[in-house]
mmCIF file of C-alpha atoms and ligand atoms in Angstrom:
data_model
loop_
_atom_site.group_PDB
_atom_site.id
_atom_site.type_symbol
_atom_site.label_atom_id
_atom_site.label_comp_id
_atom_site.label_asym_id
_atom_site.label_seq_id
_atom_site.Cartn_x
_atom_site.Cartn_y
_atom_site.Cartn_z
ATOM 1 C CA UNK A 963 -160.867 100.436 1.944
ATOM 2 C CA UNK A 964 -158.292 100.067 4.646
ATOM 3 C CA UNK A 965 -159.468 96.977 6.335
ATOM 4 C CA UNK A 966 -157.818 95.462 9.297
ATOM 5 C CA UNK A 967 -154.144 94.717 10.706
ATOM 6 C CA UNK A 968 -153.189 91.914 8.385
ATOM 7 C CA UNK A 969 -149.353 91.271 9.952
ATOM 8 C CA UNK A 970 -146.522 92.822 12.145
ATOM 9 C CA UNK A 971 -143.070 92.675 10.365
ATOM 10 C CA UNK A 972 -140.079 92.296 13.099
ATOM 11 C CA UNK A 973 -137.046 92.987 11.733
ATOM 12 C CA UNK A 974 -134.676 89.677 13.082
ATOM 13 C CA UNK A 975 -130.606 88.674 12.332
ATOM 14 C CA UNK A 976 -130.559 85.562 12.506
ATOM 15 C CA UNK A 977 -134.064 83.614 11.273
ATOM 16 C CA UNK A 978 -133.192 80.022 12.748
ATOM 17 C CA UNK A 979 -132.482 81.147 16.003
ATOM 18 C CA UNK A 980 -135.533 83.735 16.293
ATOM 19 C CA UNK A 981 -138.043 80.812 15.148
ATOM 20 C CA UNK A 982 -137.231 79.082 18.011
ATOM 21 C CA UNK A 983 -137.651 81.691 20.192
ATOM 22 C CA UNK A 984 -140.866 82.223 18.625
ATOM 23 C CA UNK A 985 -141.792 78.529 18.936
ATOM 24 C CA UNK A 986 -140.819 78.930 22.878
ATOM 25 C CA UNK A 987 -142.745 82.190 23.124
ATOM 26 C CA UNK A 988 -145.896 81.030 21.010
ATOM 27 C CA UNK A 989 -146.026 77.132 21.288
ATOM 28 C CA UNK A 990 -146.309 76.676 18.021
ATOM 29 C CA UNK A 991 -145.115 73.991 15.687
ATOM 30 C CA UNK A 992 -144.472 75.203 12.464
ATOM 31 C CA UNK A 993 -144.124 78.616 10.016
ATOM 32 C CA UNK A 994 -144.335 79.363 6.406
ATOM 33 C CA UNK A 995 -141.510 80.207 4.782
ATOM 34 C CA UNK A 996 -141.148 82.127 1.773
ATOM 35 C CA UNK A 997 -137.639 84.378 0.033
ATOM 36 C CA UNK A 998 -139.423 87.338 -1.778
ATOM 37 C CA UNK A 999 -135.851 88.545 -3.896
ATOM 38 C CA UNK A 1000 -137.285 91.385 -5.192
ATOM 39 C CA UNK A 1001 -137.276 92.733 -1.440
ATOM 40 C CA UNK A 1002 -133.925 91.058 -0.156
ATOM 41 C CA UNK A 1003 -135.838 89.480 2.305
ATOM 42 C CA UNK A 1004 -135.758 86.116 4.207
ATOM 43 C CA UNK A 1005 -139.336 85.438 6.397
ATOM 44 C CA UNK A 1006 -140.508 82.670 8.339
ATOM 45 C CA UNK A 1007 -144.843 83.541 9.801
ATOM 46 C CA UNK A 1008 -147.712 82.324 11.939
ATOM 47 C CA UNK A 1009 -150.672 83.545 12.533
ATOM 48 C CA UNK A 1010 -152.571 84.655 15.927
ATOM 49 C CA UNK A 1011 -155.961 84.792 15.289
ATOM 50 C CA UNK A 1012 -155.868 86.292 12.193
ATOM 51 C CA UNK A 1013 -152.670 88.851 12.288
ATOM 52 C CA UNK A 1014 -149.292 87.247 11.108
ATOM 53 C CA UNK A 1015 -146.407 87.791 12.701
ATOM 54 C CA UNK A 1016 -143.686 88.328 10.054
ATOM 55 C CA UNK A 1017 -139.967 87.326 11.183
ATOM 56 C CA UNK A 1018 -137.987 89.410 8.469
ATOM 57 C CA UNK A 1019 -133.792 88.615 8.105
ATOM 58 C CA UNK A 1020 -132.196 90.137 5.310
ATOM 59 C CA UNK A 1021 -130.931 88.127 2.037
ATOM 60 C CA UNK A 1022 -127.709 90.316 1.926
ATOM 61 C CA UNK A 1023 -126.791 93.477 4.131
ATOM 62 C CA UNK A 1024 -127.278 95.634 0.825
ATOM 63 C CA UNK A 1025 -130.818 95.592 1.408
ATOM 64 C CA UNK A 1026 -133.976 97.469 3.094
ATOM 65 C CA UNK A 1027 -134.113 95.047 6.031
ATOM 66 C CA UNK A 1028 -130.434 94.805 6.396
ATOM 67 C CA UNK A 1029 -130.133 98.987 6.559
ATOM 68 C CA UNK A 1030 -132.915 98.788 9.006
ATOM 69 C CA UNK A 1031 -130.737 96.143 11.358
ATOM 70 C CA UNK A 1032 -127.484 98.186 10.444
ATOM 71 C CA UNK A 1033 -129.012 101.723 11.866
ATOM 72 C CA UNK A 1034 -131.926 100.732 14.185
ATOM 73 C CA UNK A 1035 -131.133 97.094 15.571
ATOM 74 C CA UNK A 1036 -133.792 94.400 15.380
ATOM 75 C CA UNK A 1037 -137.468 94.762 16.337
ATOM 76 C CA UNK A 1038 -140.757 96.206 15.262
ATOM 77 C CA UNK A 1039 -140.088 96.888 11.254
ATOM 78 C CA UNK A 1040 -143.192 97.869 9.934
ATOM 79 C CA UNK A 1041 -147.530 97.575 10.570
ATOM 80 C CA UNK A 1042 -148.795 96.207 7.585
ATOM 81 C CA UNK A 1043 -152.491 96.757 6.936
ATOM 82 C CA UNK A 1044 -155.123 94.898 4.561
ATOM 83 C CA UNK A 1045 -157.020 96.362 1.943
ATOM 84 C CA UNK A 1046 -159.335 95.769 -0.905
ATOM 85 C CA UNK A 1047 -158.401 99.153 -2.595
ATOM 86 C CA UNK A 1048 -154.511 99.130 -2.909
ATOM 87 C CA UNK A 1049 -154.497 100.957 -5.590
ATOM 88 C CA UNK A 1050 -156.924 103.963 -4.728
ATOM 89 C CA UNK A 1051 -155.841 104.316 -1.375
ATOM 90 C CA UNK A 1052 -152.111 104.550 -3.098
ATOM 91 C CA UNK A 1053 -154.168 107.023 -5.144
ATOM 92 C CA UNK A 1054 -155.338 109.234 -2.717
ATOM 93 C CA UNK A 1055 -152.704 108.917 -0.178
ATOM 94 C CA UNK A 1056 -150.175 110.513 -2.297
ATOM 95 C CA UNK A 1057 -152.973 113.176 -2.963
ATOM 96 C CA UNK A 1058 -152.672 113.693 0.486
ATOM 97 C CA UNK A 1059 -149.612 114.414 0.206
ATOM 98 C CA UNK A 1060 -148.473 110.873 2.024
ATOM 99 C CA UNK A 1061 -144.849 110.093 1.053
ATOM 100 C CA UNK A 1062 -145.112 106.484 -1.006
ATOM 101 C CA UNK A 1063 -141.980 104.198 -0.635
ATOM 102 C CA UNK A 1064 -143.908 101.972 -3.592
ATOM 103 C CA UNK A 1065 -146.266 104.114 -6.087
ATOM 104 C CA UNK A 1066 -147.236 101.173 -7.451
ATOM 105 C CA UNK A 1067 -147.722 97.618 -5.584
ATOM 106 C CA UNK A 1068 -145.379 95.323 -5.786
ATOM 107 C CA UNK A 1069 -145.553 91.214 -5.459
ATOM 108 C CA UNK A 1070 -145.127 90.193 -1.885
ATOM 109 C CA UNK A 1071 -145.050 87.546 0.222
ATOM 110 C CA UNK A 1072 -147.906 85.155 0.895
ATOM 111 C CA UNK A 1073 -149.171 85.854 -2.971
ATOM 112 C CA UNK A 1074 -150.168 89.581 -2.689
ATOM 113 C CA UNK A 1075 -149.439 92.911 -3.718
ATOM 114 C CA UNK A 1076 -148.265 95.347 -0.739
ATOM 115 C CA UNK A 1077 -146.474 98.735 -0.838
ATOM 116 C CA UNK A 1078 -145.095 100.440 1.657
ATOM 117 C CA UNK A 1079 -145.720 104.058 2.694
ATOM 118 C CA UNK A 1080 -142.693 106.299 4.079
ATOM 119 C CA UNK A 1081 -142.098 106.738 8.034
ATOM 120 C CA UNK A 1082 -141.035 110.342 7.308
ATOM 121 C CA UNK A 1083 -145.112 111.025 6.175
ATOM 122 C CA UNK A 1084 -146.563 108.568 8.918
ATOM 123 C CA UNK A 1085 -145.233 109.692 12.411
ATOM 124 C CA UNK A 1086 -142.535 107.258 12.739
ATOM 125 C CA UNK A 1087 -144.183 104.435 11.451
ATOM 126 C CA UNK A 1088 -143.647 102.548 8.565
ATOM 127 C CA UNK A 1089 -146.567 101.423 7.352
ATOM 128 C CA UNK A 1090 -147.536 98.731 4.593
ATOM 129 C CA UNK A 1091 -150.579 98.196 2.750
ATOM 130 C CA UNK A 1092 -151.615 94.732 1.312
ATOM 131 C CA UNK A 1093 -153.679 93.068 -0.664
ATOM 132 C CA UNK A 1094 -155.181 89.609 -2.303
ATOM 133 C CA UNK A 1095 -154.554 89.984 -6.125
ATOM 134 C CA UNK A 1096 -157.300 90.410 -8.322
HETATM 135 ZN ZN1 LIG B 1195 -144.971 93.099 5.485
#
């Protein structure tokens, strides 16, 4: 079951300089960091309350992200929503007729399995489901 809002991915350029501006904006001292290769992706997070905020630079140009920055700038990337069904909802969402980016989850950051479901089938929004791994 689709649980809760478990981060908000913003798409940045340069990481360094948008955790400080995070640090400014948020007070905060420090962020996990974490490379996940398999998505090109570069992220530094924090948590408010219980929803992470995901700052997202790209690895190399030639990836997702780096598209994304090429054709829509930086910003708002993607919701990504928790569940403790990943695979059913997957399931049933492409029953649905829901266009699936990921069919099956994939490793993520933070240790669990997300997948991503296409903007064309969610009004604009590109949407991510996640989970803790079994
Ligand atoms: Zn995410």
């Amino acid at each position: 079951m689709i649980q809760a809002i478990d981060h908000i991915g913003i798409a940045v350029r340069d990481l360094e300089a948008s955790i400080t501006l995070y640090k400014t904006l948020f007070q905060i001292d420090t962020m996990h960091r974490e490379q996940v290769v398999e998505f090109g992706v570069d992220i530094a997070s924090f948590s408010l309350n219980g929803v992470r905020i995901e700052l997202t630079a790209p690895l190399h140009a030639d990836t997702p992200i780096g598209k994304f920055l090429d054709k829509r700038g930086e910003g708002i990337h993607h919701v990504a929503f928790r569940t403790d069904t990943i695979g059913e909802d997957l399931q049933r969402l492409a029953n649905n007729d829901i266009r699936l980016i990921n069919t099956e989850p994939q490793n993520g950051a933070h240790d669990m399995l997300v997948a991503f479901l296409h903007p064309s089938s969610t009004g604009g929004v590109l949407m991510e489901l996640c989970s803790e791994k079994p």
